PDB file of C-alpha atoms in Angstrom:
ATOM      1  CA  MET A  22     115.346  76.441  78.294  1.00  0.00           C
ATOM      2  CA  THR A  23     112.339  75.848  80.561  1.00  0.00           C
ATOM      3  CA  LYS A  24     114.400  76.389  83.712  1.00  0.00           C
ATOM      4  CA  PHE A  25     115.874  79.576  82.274  1.00  0.00           C
ATOM      5  CA  PHE A  26     112.415  81.000  81.513  1.00  0.00           C
ATOM      6  CA  LEU A  27     111.119  79.872  84.907  1.00  0.00           C
ATOM      7  CA  VAL A  28     113.997  81.548  86.750  1.00  0.00           C
ATOM      8  CA  LEU A  29     113.463  84.797  84.817  1.00  0.00           C
ATOM      9  CA  HIS A  30     109.712  84.608  85.416  1.00  0.00           C
ATOM     10  CA  VAL A  31     110.118  84.145  89.182  1.00  0.00           C
ATOM     11  CA  LEU A  32     112.789  86.863  89.423  1.00  0.00           C
ATOM     12  CA  ALA A  33     110.609  89.270  87.441  1.00  0.00           C
ATOM     13  CA  ALA A  34     107.679  88.531  89.748  1.00  0.00           C
ATOM     14  CA  ILE A  35     109.766  89.182  92.849  1.00  0.00           C
ATOM     15  CA  VAL A  36     111.493  92.293  91.506  1.00  0.00           C
ATOM     16  CA  ALA A  37     108.501  93.872  89.732  1.00  0.00           C
ATOM     17  CA  VAL A  38     105.403  92.818  91.644  1.00  0.00           C
ATOM     18  CA  GLY A  39     106.878  92.845  95.144  1.00  0.00           C
ATOM     19  CA  PRO A  40     107.673  96.579  95.221  1.00  0.00           C
ATOM     20  CA  VAL A  41     104.250  97.459  93.796  1.00  0.00           C
ATOM     21  CA  THR A  42     102.406  95.458  96.444  1.00  0.00           C
ATOM     22  CA  VAL A  43     104.439  96.990  99.271  1.00  0.00           C
ATOM     23  CA  ALA A  44     104.404 100.586  97.989  1.00  0.00           C
ATOM     24  CA  ALA A  45     100.705 100.445  97.118  1.00  0.00           C
ATOM     25  CA  SER A  46      99.938  99.138 100.618  1.00  0.00           C
ATOM     26  CA  MET A  47     101.956 101.941 102.214  1.00  0.00           C
ATOM     27  CA  PHE A  48     100.268 104.676 100.157  1.00  0.00           C
ATOM     28  CA  PRO A  49      96.831 104.963 101.889  1.00  0.00           C
ATOM     29  CA  PRO A  50      98.189 105.440 105.436  1.00  0.00           C
ATOM     30  CA  GLY A  51     100.764 107.855 104.043  1.00  0.00           C
ATOM     31  CA  ALA A  52      98.005 109.790 102.308  1.00  0.00           C
ATOM     32  CA  ARG A  53      96.020 110.000 105.547  1.00  0.00           C
ATOM     33  CA  ARG A  54      99.080 111.439 107.320  1.00  0.00           C
ATOM     34  CA  ALA A  55      99.746 113.926 104.524  1.00  0.00           C
ATOM     35  CA  LEU A  56      96.122 115.071 104.405  1.00  0.00           C
ATOM     36  CA  ALA A  57      96.024 115.490 108.182  1.00  0.00           C
ATOM     37  CA  ASP A  58      99.097 117.743 108.089  1.00  0.00           C
ATOM     38  CA  PRO A  59      99.304 119.606 104.757  1.00  0.00           C
ATOM     39  CA  GLY A  60     102.447 121.417 105.874  1.00  0.00           C
ATOM     40  CA  ASP A  61     104.420 118.173 106.230  1.00  0.00           C
ATOM     41  CA  GLN A  62     106.638 118.198 103.135  1.00  0.00           C
ATOM     42  CA  ARG A  63     108.181 114.855 104.061  1.00  0.00           C
ATOM     43  CA  ALA A  64     104.774 113.145 103.970  1.00  0.00           C
ATOM     44  CA  ALA A  65     104.076 114.604 100.513  1.00  0.00           C
ATOM     45  CA  GLU A  66     107.508 113.528  99.265  1.00  0.00           C
ATOM     46  CA  THR A  67     106.915 110.023 100.594  1.00  0.00           C
ATOM     47  CA  LEU A  68     103.623 109.837  98.690  1.00  0.00           C
ATOM     48  CA  ARG A  69     105.309 110.989  95.486  1.00  0.00           C
ATOM     49  CA  LEU A  70     107.977 108.310  95.919  1.00  0.00           C
ATOM     50  CA  LEU A  71     105.460 105.546  96.655  1.00  0.00           C
ATOM     51  CA  HIS A  72     103.392 106.506  93.616  1.00  0.00           C
ATOM     52  CA  ARG A  73     106.483 106.590  91.399  1.00  0.00           C
ATOM     53  CA  ILE A  74     107.484 103.120  92.632  1.00  0.00           C
ATOM     54  CA  CYS A  75     104.012 101.815  91.805  1.00  0.00           C
ATOM     55  CA  ARG A  76     104.032 103.366  88.317  1.00  0.00           C
ATOM     56  CA  VAL A  77     107.555 102.303  87.360  1.00  0.00           C
ATOM     57  CA  TYR A  78     107.332  98.769  88.683  1.00  0.00           C
ATOM     58  CA  ALA A  79     103.872  98.311  87.197  1.00  0.00           C
ATOM     59  CA  GLY A  80     105.487  99.005  83.824  1.00  0.00           C
ATOM     60  CA  LEU A  81     108.281  96.546  84.546  1.00  0.00           C
ATOM     61  CA  GLY A  82     105.660  94.035  85.684  1.00  0.00           C
ATOM     62  CA  ILE A  83     104.673  93.317  82.079  1.00  0.00           C
ATOM     63  CA  ALA A  84     107.714  91.030  82.016  1.00  0.00           C
ATOM     64  CA  VAL A  85     106.025  88.681  84.502  1.00  0.00           C
ATOM     65  CA  PRO A  86     103.183  87.444  82.260  1.00  0.00           C
ATOM     66  CA  VAL A  87     105.406  87.548  79.155  1.00  0.00           C
ATOM     67  CA  LEU A  88     108.020  85.326  80.787  1.00  0.00           C
ATOM     68  CA  GLY A  89     105.271  83.226  82.361  1.00  0.00           C
ATOM     69  CA  PHE A  90     103.745  82.618  78.939  1.00  0.00           C
ATOM     70  CA  ALA A  91     107.168  81.630  77.551  1.00  0.00           C
ATOM     71  CA  THR A  92     107.675  79.266  80.479  1.00  0.00           C
ATOM     72  CA  ALA A  93     104.226  77.701  80.015  1.00  0.00           C
ATOM     73  CA  MET A  94     104.850  77.208  76.297  1.00  0.00           C
ATOM     74  CA  SER A  95     108.177  75.573  77.079  1.00  0.00           C
ATOM     75  CA  MET A  96     106.513  73.273  79.642  1.00  0.00           C
ATOM     76  CA  GLY A  97     103.569  72.493  77.360  1.00  0.00           C
ATOM     77  CA  VAL A  98     100.960  73.488  79.963  1.00  0.00           C
ATOM     78  CA  LEU A  99      99.155  76.333  78.186  1.00  0.00           C
ATOM     79  CA  SER A 100      95.839  74.501  78.295  1.00  0.00           C
ATOM     80  CA  ASP A 101      95.999  73.523  81.989  1.00  0.00           C
ATOM     81  CA  ALA A 102      93.189  74.933  84.120  1.00  0.00           C
ATOM     82  CA  TRP A 103      95.530  76.247  86.848  1.00  0.00           C
ATOM     83  CA  LEU A 104      97.486  78.235  84.278  1.00  0.00           C
ATOM     84  CA  ILE A 105      94.391  79.624  82.563  1.00  0.00           C
ATOM     85  CA  ALA A 106      93.050  80.696  85.973  1.00  0.00           C
ATOM     86  CA  SER A 107      96.417  82.270  86.811  1.00  0.00           C
ATOM     87  CA  MET A 108      96.482  84.198  83.532  1.00  0.00           C
ATOM     88  CA  ALA A 109      92.921  85.434  84.077  1.00  0.00           C
ATOM     89  CA  LEU A 110      93.698  86.530  87.645  1.00  0.00           C
ATOM     90  CA  THR A 111      96.883  88.239  86.463  1.00  0.00           C
ATOM     91  CA  GLY A 112      94.840  90.190  83.907  1.00  0.00           C
ATOM     92  CA  ILE A 113      92.316  91.177  86.568  1.00  0.00           C
ATOM     93  CA  ALA A 114      95.134  92.237  88.929  1.00  0.00           C
ATOM     94  CA  ALA A 115      96.650  94.393  86.183  1.00  0.00           C
ATOM     95  CA  ALA A 116      93.254  95.965  85.496  1.00  0.00           C
ATOM     96  CA  VAL A 117      92.725  96.715  89.193  1.00  0.00           C
ATOM     97  CA  LEU A 118      96.157  98.322  89.406  1.00  0.00           C
ATOM     98  CA  LEU A 119      95.797 100.379  86.232  1.00  0.00           C
ATOM     99  CA  ALA A 120      92.133 101.353  86.551  1.00  0.00           C
ATOM    100  CA  LEU A 121      91.571 101.604  90.295  1.00  0.00           C
ATOM    101  CA  VAL A 122      94.804 101.898  92.284  1.00  0.00           C
ATOM    102  CA  LEU A 123      97.085 104.175  90.243  1.00  0.00           C
ATOM    103  CA  PRO A 124      94.412 106.756  89.293  1.00  0.00           C
ATOM    104  CA  ARG A 125      93.250 107.057  92.916  1.00  0.00           C
ATOM    105  CA  GLN A 126      96.832 107.449  94.069  1.00  0.00           C
ATOM    106  CA  GLU A 127      97.225 110.286  91.558  1.00  0.00           C
ATOM    107  CA  GLU A 128      94.017 111.943  92.782  1.00  0.00           C
ATOM    108  CA  LEU A 129      95.109 111.759  96.409  1.00  0.00           C
ATOM    109  CA  LEU A 130      98.575 113.021  95.527  1.00  0.00           C
ATOM    110  CA  GLU A 131      97.018 115.998  93.730  1.00  0.00           C
ATOM    111  CA  ALA A 132      94.808 116.660  96.750  1.00  0.00           C
ATOM    112  CA  VAL A 133      97.801 116.539  99.099  1.00  0.00           C
ATOM    113  CA  GLU A 134      99.769 118.911  96.871  1.00  0.00           C
ATOM    114  CA  ALA A 135      96.790 121.275  96.571  1.00  0.00           C
ATOM    115  CA  ALA A 136      96.278 121.231 100.340  1.00  0.00           C
ATOM    116  CA  ALA A 137      99.980 121.955 100.842  1.00  0.00           C
ATOM    117  CA  GLY A 138      99.691 124.892  98.422  1.00  0.00           C
ATOM    118  CA  ALA A 139      96.649 126.194 100.262  1.00  0.00           C
ATOM    119  CA  ASP A 140      98.453 125.721 103.570  1.00  0.00           C
ATOM    120  CA  ALA A 141     101.403 127.765 102.325  1.00  0.00           C
ATOM    121  CA  THR A 142      99.158 130.660 101.264  1.00  0.00           C
ATOM    122  CA  THR A 143      97.009 130.805 104.431  1.00  0.00           C
ATOM    123  CA  GLY A 144      99.705 132.019 106.757  1.00  0.00           C
ATOM    124  CA  THR A 145     101.255 130.499 109.828  1.00  0.00           C
ATOM    125  CA  ALA A 146     101.571 126.803 110.412  1.00  0.00           C
ATOM    126  CA  ASP A 147      99.526 126.970 113.625  1.00  0.00           C
ATOM    127  CA  THR A 148      96.367 128.423 112.074  1.00  0.00           C
ATOM    128  CA  ALA A 149      96.758 126.448 108.870  1.00  0.00           C
ATOM    129  CA  GLY A 150      97.328 123.217 110.773  1.00  0.00           C
ATOM    130  CA  ALA A 151      94.190 123.677 112.860  1.00  0.00           C
ATOM    131  CA  GLY A 152      92.045 124.350 109.821  1.00  0.00           C
ATOM    132  CA  ALA A 153      93.598 121.574 107.770  1.00  0.00           C
ATOM    133  CA  GLY A 154      92.780 118.902 110.318  1.00  0.00           C
ATOM    134  CA  ALA A 155      89.101 119.791 110.232  1.00  0.00           C
ATOM    135  CA  GLY A 156      89.073 120.046 106.450  1.00  0.00           C
ATOM    136  CA  ALA A 157      90.785 116.711 105.989  1.00  0.00           C
ATOM    137  CA  ALA A 158      88.362 115.007 108.338  1.00  0.00           C
ATOM    138  CA  SER A 159      85.281 116.303 106.551  1.00  0.00           C
ATOM    139  CA  GLY A 160      86.633 116.166 102.998  1.00  0.00           C
ATOM    140  CA  THR A 161      88.517 118.892 101.247  1.00  0.00           C
ATOM    141  CA  ALA A 162      87.736 119.975  97.712  1.00  0.00           C
ATOM    142  CA  THR A 163      90.862 121.127  95.939  1.00  0.00           C
ATOM    143  CA  SER A 164      91.351 123.424  92.994  1.00  0.00           C
ATOM    144  CA  THR A 165      91.721 120.366  90.766  1.00  0.00           C
ATOM    145  CA  GLY A 166      88.231 119.191  91.734  1.00  0.00           C
ATOM    146  CA  VAL A 167      89.589 116.236  93.696  1.00  0.00           C
ATOM    147  CA  THR A 168      87.902 115.543  96.982  1.00  0.00           C
ATOM    148  CA  ALA A 169      90.240 114.123  99.571  1.00  0.00           C
ATOM    149  CA  ASN A 170      88.757 112.593 102.659  1.00  0.00           C
ATOM    150  CA  PRO A 171      89.374 109.542 104.781  1.00  0.00           C
ATOM    151  CA  ARG A 172      86.880 107.551 102.693  1.00  0.00           C
ATOM    152  CA  ALA A 173      89.042 108.049  99.590  1.00  0.00           C
ATOM    153  CA  THR A 174      92.029 106.545 101.373  1.00  0.00           C
ATOM    154  CA  VAL A 175      89.908 103.660 102.681  1.00  0.00           C
ATOM    155  CA  ARG A 176      88.637 102.962  99.176  1.00  0.00           C
ATOM    156  CA  LEU A 177      92.191 103.015  97.838  1.00  0.00           C
ATOM    157  CA  ALA A 178      93.269 100.628 100.597  1.00  0.00           C
ATOM    158  CA  MET A 179      90.437  98.278  99.604  1.00  0.00           C
ATOM    159  CA  PHE A 180      91.465  98.265  95.932  1.00  0.00           C
ATOM    160  CA  THR A 181      95.093  97.761  96.937  1.00  0.00           C
ATOM    161  CA  GLY A 182      94.062  94.833  99.111  1.00  0.00           C
ATOM    162  CA  ILE A 183      92.168  93.286  96.209  1.00  0.00           C
ATOM    163  CA  PHE A 184      95.233  93.706  93.981  1.00  0.00           C
ATOM    164  CA  ASN A 185      97.458  92.066  96.605  1.00  0.00           C
ATOM    165  CA  LEU A 186      94.984  89.233  97.183  1.00  0.00           C
ATOM    166  CA  LEU A 187      94.850  88.517  93.443  1.00  0.00           C
ATOM    167  CA  TRP A 188      98.654  88.285  93.295  1.00  0.00           C
ATOM    168  CA  ALA A 189      98.739  86.038  96.351  1.00  0.00           C
ATOM    169  CA  THR A 190      96.197  83.747  94.680  1.00  0.00           C
ATOM    170  CA  VAL A 191      98.247  83.642  91.477  1.00  0.00           C
ATOM    171  CA  THR A 192     101.350  82.791  93.510  1.00  0.00           C
ATOM    172  CA  ILE A 193      99.513  79.947  95.244  1.00  0.00           C
ATOM    173  CA  LEU A 194      98.270  78.617  91.912  1.00  0.00           C
ATOM    174  CA  MET A 195     101.793  78.760  90.507  1.00  0.00           C
ATOM    175  CA  ILE A 196     103.169  76.751  93.422  1.00  0.00           C
ATOM    176  CA  VAL A 197     100.369  74.241  94.006  1.00  0.00           C
ATOM    177  CA  ARG A 198      99.311  73.842  90.357  1.00  0.00           C
ATOM    178  CA  PRO A 199      96.081  71.936  91.125  1.00  0.00           C
ATOM    179  CA  GLY A 200      95.465  69.125  88.664  1.00  0.00           C
ATOM    180  CA  SER A 201      98.907  69.472  87.108  1.00  0.00           C
ATOM    181  CA  THR A 202     100.561  66.375  85.710  1.00  0.00           C
ATOM    182  CA  THR A 203     104.007  67.994  85.495  1.00  0.00           C
ATOM    183  CA  GLY A 204     105.205  66.528  88.781  1.00  0.00           C
ATOM    184  CA  ALA A 205     104.625  69.346  91.271  1.00  0.00           C
TER     185      ALA A 205
END
């Protein structure tokens, strides 16, 4: 039964966490492109897709710690330091994703959509594009009260990097298992 739980745990980690780390990492540069050119519908659609991937796979990601806990119980290692550290880091990674990454993605997505709406109402693409570049560089306040500027995308990239680093650390702990007596 241990091998079954371990296989499911590893597959869940690959299938659920992998897409979140990639999509979340792609979001900030995509947001910068979309804010620089509010008329680019493809950039806005890409952001919507990346955010949806992050949200959906974050929900599916709950299977990773659940299956990990079942695997640890089956192996009898619940009190091992490497596992406790991994569980704590997993909790922190989830908190970073839910409290810092996803809400900022939503804010930037709203700002991109508001800028696109403003771009559509200002007239031609040439005059709107020239004004949008300057507004995006200095920070644009939207009708939703969201301020979108390059600093917001940099901050999001930082939080995404922290999330990814936490998952990389958990993966290393799962492989190396420092102090483990289970034969790894």
